[in-house]
PDB file of C-alpha atoms in Angstrom:
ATOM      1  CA  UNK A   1      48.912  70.613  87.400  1.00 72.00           C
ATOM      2  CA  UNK A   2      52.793  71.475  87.629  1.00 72.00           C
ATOM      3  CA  UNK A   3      53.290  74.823  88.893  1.00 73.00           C
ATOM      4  CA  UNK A   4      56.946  76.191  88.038  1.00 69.00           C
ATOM      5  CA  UNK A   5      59.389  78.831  89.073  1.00 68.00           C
ATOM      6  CA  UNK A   6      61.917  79.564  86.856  1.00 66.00           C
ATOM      7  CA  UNK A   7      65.290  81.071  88.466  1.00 68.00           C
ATOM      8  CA  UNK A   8      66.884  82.921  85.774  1.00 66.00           C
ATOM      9  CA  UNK A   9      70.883  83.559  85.974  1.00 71.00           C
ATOM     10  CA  UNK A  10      71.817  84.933  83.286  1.00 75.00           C
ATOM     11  CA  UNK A  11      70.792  87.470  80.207  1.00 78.00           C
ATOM     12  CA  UNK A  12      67.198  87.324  78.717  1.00 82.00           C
ATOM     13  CA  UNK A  13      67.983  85.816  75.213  1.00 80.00           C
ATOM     14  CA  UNK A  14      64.677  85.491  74.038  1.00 81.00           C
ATOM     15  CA  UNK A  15      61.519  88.304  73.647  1.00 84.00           C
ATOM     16  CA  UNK A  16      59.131  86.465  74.772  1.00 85.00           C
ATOM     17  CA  UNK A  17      57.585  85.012  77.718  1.00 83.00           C
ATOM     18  CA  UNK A  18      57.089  80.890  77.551  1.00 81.00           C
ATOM     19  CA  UNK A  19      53.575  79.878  76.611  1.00 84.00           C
ATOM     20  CA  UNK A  20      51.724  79.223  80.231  1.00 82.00           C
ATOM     21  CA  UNK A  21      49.540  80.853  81.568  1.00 83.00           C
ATOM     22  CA  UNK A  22      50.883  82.673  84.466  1.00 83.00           C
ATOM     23  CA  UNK A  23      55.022  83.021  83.812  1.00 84.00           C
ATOM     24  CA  UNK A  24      57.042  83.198  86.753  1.00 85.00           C
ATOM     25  CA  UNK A  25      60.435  84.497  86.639  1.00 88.00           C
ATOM     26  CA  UNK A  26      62.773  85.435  89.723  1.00 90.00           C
ATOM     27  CA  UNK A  27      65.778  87.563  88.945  1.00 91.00           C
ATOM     28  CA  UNK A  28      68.991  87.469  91.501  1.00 93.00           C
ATOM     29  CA  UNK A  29      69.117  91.653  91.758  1.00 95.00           C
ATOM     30  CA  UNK A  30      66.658  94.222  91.546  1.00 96.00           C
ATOM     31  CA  UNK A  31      68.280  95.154  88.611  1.00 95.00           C
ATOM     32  CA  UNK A  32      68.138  91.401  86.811  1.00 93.00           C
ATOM     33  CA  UNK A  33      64.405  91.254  87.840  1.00 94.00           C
ATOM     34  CA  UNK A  34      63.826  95.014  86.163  1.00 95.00           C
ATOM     35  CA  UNK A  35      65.394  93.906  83.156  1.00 92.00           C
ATOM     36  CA  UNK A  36      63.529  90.625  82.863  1.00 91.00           C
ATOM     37  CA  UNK A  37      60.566  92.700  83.016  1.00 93.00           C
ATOM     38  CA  UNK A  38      61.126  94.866  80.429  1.00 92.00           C
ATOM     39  CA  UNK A  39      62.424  92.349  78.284  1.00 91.00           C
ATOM     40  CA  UNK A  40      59.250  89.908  78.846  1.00 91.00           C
ATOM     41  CA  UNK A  41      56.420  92.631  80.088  1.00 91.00           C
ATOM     42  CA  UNK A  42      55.859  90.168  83.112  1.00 90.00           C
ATOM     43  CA  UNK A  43      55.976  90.931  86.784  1.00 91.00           C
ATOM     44  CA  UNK A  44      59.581  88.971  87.849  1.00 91.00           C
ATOM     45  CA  UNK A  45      60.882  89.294  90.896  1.00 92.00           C
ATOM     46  CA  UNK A  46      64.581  88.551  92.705  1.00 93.00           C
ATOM     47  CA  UNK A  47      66.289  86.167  95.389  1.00 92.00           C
ATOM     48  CA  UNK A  48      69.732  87.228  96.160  1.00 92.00           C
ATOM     49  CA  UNK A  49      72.599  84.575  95.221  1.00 88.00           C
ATOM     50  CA  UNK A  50      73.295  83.137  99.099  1.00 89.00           C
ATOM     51  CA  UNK A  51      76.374  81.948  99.980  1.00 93.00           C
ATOM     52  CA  UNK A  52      77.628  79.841 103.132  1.00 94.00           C
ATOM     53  CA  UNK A  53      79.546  82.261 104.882  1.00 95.00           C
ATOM     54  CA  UNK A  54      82.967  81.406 105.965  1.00 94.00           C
ATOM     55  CA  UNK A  55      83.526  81.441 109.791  1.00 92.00           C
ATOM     56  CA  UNK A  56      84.259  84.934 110.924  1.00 88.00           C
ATOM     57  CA  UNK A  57      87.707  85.851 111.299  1.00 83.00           C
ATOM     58  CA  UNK A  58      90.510  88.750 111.506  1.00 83.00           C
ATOM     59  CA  UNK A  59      91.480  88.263 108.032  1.00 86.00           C
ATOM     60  CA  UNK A  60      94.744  90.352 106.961  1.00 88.00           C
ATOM     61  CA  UNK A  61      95.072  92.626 104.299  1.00 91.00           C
ATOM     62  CA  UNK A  62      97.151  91.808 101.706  1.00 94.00           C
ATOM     63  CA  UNK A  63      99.233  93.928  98.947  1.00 96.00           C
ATOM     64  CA  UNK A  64      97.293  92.548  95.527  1.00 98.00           C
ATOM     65  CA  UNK A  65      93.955  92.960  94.004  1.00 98.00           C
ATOM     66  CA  UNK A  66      92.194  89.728  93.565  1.00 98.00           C
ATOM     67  CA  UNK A  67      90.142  89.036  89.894  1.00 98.00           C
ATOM     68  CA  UNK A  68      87.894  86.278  90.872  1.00 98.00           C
ATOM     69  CA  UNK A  69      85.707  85.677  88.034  1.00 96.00           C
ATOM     70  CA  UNK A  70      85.101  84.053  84.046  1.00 96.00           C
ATOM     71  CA  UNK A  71      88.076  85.344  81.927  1.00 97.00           C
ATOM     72  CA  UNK A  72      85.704  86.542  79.174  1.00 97.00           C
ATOM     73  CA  UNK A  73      86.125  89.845  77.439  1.00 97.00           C
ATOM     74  CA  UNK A  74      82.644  91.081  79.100  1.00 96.00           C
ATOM     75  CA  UNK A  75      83.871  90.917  82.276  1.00 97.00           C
ATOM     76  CA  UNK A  76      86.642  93.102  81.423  1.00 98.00           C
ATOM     77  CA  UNK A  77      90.083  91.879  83.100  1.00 98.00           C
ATOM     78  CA  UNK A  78      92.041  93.698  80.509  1.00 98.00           C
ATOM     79  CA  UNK A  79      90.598  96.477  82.236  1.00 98.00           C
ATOM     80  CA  UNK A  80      91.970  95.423  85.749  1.00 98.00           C
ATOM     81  CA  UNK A  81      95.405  94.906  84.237  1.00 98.00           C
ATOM     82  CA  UNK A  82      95.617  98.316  82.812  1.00 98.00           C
ATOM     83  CA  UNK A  83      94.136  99.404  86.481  1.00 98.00           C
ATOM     84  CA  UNK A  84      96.831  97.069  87.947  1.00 98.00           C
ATOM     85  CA  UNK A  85      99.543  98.371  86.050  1.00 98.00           C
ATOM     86  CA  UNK A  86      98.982 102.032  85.785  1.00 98.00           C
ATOM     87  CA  UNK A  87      98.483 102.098  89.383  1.00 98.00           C
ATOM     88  CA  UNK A  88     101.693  99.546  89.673  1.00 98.00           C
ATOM     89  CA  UNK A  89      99.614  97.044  92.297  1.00 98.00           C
ATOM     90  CA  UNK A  90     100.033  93.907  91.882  1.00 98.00           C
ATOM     91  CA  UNK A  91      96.886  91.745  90.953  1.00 98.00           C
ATOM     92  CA  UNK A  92      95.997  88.217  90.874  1.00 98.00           C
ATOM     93  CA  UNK A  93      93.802  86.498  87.989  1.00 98.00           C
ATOM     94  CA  UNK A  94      92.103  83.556  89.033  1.00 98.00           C
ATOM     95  CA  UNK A  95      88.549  82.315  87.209  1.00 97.00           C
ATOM     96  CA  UNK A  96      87.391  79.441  85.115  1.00 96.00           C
ATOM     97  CA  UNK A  97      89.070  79.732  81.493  1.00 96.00           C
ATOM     98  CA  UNK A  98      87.909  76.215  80.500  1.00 95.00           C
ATOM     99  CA  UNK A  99      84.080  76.325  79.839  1.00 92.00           C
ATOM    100  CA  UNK A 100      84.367  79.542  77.764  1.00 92.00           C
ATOM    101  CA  UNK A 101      83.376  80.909  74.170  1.00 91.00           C
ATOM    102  CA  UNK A 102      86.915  82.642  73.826  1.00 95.00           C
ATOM    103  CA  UNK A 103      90.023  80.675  74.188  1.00 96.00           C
ATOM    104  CA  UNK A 104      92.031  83.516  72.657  1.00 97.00           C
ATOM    105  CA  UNK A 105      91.064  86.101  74.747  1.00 98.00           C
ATOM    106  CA  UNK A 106      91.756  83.828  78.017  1.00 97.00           C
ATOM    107  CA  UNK A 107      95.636  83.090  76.237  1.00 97.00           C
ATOM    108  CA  UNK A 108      95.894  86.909  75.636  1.00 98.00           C
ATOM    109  CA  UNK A 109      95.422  87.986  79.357  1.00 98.00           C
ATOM    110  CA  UNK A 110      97.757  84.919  80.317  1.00 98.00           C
ATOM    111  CA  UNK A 111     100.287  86.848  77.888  1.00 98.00           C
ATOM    112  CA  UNK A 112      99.546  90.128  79.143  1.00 98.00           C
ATOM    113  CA  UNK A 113     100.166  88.674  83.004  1.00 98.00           C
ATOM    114  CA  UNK A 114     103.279  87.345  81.488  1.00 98.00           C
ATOM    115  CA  UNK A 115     104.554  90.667  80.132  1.00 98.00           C
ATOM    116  CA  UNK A 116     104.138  92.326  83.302  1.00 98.00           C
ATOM    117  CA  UNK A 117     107.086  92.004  84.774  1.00 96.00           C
ATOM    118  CA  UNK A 118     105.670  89.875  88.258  1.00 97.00           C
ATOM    119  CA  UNK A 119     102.820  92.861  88.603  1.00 98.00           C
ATOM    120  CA  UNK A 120      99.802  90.309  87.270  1.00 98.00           C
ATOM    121  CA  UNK A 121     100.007  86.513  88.372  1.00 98.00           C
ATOM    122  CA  UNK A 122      97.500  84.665  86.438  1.00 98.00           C
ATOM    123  CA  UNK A 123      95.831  81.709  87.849  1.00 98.00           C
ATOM    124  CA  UNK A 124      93.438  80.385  86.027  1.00 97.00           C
ATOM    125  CA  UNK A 125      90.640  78.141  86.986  1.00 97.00           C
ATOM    126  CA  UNK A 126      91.587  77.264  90.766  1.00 97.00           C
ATOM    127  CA  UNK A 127      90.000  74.593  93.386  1.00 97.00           C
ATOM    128  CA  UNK A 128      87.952  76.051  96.443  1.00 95.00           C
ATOM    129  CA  UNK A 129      91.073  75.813  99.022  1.00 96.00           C
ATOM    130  CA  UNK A 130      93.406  77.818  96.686  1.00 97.00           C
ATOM    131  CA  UNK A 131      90.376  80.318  96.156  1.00 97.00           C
ATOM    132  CA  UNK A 132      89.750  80.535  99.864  1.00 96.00           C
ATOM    133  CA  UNK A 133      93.182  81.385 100.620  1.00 96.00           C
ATOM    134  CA  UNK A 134      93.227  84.022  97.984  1.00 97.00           C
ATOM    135  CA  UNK A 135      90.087  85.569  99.529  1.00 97.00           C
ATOM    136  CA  UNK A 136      92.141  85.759 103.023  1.00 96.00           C
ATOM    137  CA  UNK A 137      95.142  87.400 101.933  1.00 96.00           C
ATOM    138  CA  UNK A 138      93.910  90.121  99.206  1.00 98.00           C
ATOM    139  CA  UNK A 139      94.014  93.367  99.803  1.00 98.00           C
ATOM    140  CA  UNK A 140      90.581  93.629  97.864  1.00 98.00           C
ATOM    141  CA  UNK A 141      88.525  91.981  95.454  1.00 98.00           C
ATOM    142  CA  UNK A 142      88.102  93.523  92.144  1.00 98.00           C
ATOM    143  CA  UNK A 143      85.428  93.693  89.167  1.00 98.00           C
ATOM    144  CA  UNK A 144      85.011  95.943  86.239  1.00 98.00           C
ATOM    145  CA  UNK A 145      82.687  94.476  83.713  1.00 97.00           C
ATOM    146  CA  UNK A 146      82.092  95.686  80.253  1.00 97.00           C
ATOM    147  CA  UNK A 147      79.247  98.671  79.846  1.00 96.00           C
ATOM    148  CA  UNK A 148      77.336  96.905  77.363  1.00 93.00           C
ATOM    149  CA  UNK A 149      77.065  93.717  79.530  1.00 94.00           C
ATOM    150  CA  UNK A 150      74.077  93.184  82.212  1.00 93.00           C
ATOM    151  CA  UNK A 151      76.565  91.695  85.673  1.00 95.00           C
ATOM    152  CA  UNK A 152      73.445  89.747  87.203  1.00 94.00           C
ATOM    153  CA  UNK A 153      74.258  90.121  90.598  1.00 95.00           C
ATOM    154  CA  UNK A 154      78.451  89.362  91.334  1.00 96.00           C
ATOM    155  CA  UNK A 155      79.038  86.563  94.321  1.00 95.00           C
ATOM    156  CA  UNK A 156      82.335  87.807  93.855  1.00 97.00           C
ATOM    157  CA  UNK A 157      82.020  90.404  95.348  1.00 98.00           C
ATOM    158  CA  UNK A 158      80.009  88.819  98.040  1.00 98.00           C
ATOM    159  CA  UNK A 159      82.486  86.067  98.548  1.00 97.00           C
ATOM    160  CA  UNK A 160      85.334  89.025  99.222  1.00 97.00           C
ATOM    161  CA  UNK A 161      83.370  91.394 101.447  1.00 97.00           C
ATOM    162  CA  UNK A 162      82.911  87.631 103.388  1.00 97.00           C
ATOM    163  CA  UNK A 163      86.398  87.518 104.145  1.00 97.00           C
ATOM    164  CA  UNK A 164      86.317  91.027 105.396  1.00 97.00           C
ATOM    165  CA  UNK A 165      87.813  92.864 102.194  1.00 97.00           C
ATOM    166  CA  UNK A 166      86.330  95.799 100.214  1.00 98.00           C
ATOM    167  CA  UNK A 167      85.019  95.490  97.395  1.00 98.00           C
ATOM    168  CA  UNK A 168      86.068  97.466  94.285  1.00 98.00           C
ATOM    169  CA  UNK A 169      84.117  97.470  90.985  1.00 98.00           C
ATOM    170  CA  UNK A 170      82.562  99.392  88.242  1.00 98.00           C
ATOM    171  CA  UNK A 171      78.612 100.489  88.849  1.00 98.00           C
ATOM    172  CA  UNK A 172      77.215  97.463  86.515  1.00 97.00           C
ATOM    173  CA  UNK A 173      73.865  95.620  87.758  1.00 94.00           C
ATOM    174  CA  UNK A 174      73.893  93.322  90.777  1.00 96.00           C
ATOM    175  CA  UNK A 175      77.217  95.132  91.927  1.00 98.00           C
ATOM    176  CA  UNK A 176      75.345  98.566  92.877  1.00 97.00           C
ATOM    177  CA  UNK A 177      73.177  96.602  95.490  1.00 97.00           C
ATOM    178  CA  UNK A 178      75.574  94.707  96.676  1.00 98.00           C
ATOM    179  CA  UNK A 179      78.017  97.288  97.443  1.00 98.00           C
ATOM    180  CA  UNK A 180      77.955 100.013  99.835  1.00 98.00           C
ATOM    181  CA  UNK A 181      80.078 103.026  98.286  1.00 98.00           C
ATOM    182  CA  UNK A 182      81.999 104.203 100.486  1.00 97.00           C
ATOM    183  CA  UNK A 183      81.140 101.725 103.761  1.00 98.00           C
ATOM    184  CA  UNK A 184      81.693  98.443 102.276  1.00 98.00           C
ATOM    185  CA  UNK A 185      84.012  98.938  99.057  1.00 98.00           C
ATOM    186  CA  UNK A 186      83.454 101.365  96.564  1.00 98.00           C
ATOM    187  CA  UNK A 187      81.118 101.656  93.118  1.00 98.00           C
ATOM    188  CA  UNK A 188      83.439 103.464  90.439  1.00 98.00           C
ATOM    189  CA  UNK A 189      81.884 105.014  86.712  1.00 97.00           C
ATOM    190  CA  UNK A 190      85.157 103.492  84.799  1.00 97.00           C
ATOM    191  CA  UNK A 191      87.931 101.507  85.950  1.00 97.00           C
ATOM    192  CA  UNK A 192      89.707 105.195  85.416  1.00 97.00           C
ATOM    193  CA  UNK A 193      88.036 106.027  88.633  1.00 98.00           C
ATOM    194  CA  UNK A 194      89.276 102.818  89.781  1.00 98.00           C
ATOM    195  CA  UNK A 195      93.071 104.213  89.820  1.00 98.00           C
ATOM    196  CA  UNK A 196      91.668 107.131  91.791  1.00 97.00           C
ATOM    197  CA  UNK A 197      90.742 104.929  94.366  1.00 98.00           C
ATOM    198  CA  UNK A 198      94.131 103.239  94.871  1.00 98.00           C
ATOM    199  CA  UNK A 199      96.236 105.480  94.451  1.00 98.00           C
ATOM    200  CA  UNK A 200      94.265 107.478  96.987  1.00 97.00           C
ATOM    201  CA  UNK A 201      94.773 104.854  99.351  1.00 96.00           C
ATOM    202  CA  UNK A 202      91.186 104.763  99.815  1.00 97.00           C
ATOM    203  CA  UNK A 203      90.366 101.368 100.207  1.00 97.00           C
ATOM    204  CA  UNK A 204      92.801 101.765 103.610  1.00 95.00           C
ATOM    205  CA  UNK A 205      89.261 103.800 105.538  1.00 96.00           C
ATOM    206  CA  UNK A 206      87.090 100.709 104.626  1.00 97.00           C
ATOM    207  CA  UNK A 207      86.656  98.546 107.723  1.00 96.00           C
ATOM    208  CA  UNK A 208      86.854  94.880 107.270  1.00 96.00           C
ATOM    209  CA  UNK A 209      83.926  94.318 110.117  1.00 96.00           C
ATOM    210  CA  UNK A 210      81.589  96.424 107.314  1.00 97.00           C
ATOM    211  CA  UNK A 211      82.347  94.379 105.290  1.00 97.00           C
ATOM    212  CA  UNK A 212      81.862  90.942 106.628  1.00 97.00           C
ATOM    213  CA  UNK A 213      78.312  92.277 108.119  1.00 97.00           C
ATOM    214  CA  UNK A 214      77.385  93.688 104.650  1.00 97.00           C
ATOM    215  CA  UNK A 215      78.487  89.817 103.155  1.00 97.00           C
ATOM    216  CA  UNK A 216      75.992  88.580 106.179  1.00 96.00           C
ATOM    217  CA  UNK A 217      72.883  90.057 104.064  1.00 94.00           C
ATOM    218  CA  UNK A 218      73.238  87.527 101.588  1.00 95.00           C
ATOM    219  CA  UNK A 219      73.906  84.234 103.816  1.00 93.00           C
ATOM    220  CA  UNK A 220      72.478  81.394 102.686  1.00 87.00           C
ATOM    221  CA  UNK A 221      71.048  81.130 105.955  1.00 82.00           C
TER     222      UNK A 221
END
């Protein structure tokens, strides 16, 4: 007999559990596993995303904010750039925009990056040396996804407190466990509260050593 564990990464999109006998789902967050539970009424439990961890390093501190993620409207860029803009700090877009639903929304924040003047730099989809490089020389790494959208667990996040740089993001799923408010990055209600955190100049009292020991949770290793 085949015994199976299925590793979920994504939203539930069905009711029910399959038809064995004893489903076993694992979640990447507390928070993915808690909602697969509701969802199915079936114990599920979690395994962090891992990552290989880049080797250690005193990475500087850039000037821009650094969007590393899907450019899909759930994951709320548009949100960054009015964060970005309002705030008048320059942000870079990078993130697959080929194997997405919603071509028009991906042309629309290349426009908007456009229309800023030299404040937004879109990027795209990027290889793993041009990504690596951005992760070095941000000054954070950013992520404010939509309210009504479940973020599973964010190895963007990871990948930036890796390099040593805070983490800023709005309090959506994986991101609150990831996260350390305060130590590590900081865990915002809007992207409003977002702008209160720049312009504060708070992200300046995060230490990059908490944040490359907080990314060492969730080695691979």
């Amino acid at each position: 007999q085949m015994k199976v564990v299925h590793t979920h990464h994504g939203m539930i999109g069905y009711p029910t559990p399959p038809p064995v006998q004893y489903p076993r789902f694992v979640g990447v967050s507390k928070g993915h596993a808690l909602m697969i539970s509701n969802r199915l009424r079936i114990p599920a439990r979690y395994v962090y995303n891992g990552i290989k961890l880049p080797p250690a390093g005193d990475y500087k501190r850039g000037n821009y904010l650094l969007s590393l993620n899907r450019i899909a409207p759930e994951k709320g860029i548009h949100d960054l750039i009015d964060v970005a803009m309002d705030t008048r700090t320059p942000l870079v877009i990078a993130g697959d925009d080929t194997h997405i639903s919603d071509h028009k929304y991906a042309r629309d924040i290349n426009k908007r990056c456009v229309d800023s003047n030299g404040l937004v730099t879109y990027l795209g989809l990027v290889d793993n040396g041009t990504k690596e490089q951005l992760l070095k020389e941000c000054l954070a790494i950013v992520g404010a996804p939509l309210p009504d959208y479940f973020e599973v667990f964010g190895l963007y996040a990871v990948e930036g407190l890796a390099y040593g740089k805070p983490a800023l993001v709005t309090a959506n799923g994986g991101l609150k466990e990831i996260v350390e408010h305060g130590k590590s990055g900081f865990i915002c209600k809007t992207p409003a509260a977002m702008k209160d955190v720049i312009n504060g100049k708070m992200l300046d009292q995060i230490r990059a050593e908490d944040c490359r020991k907080r990314a060492e949770v969730f080695s691979r290793e």
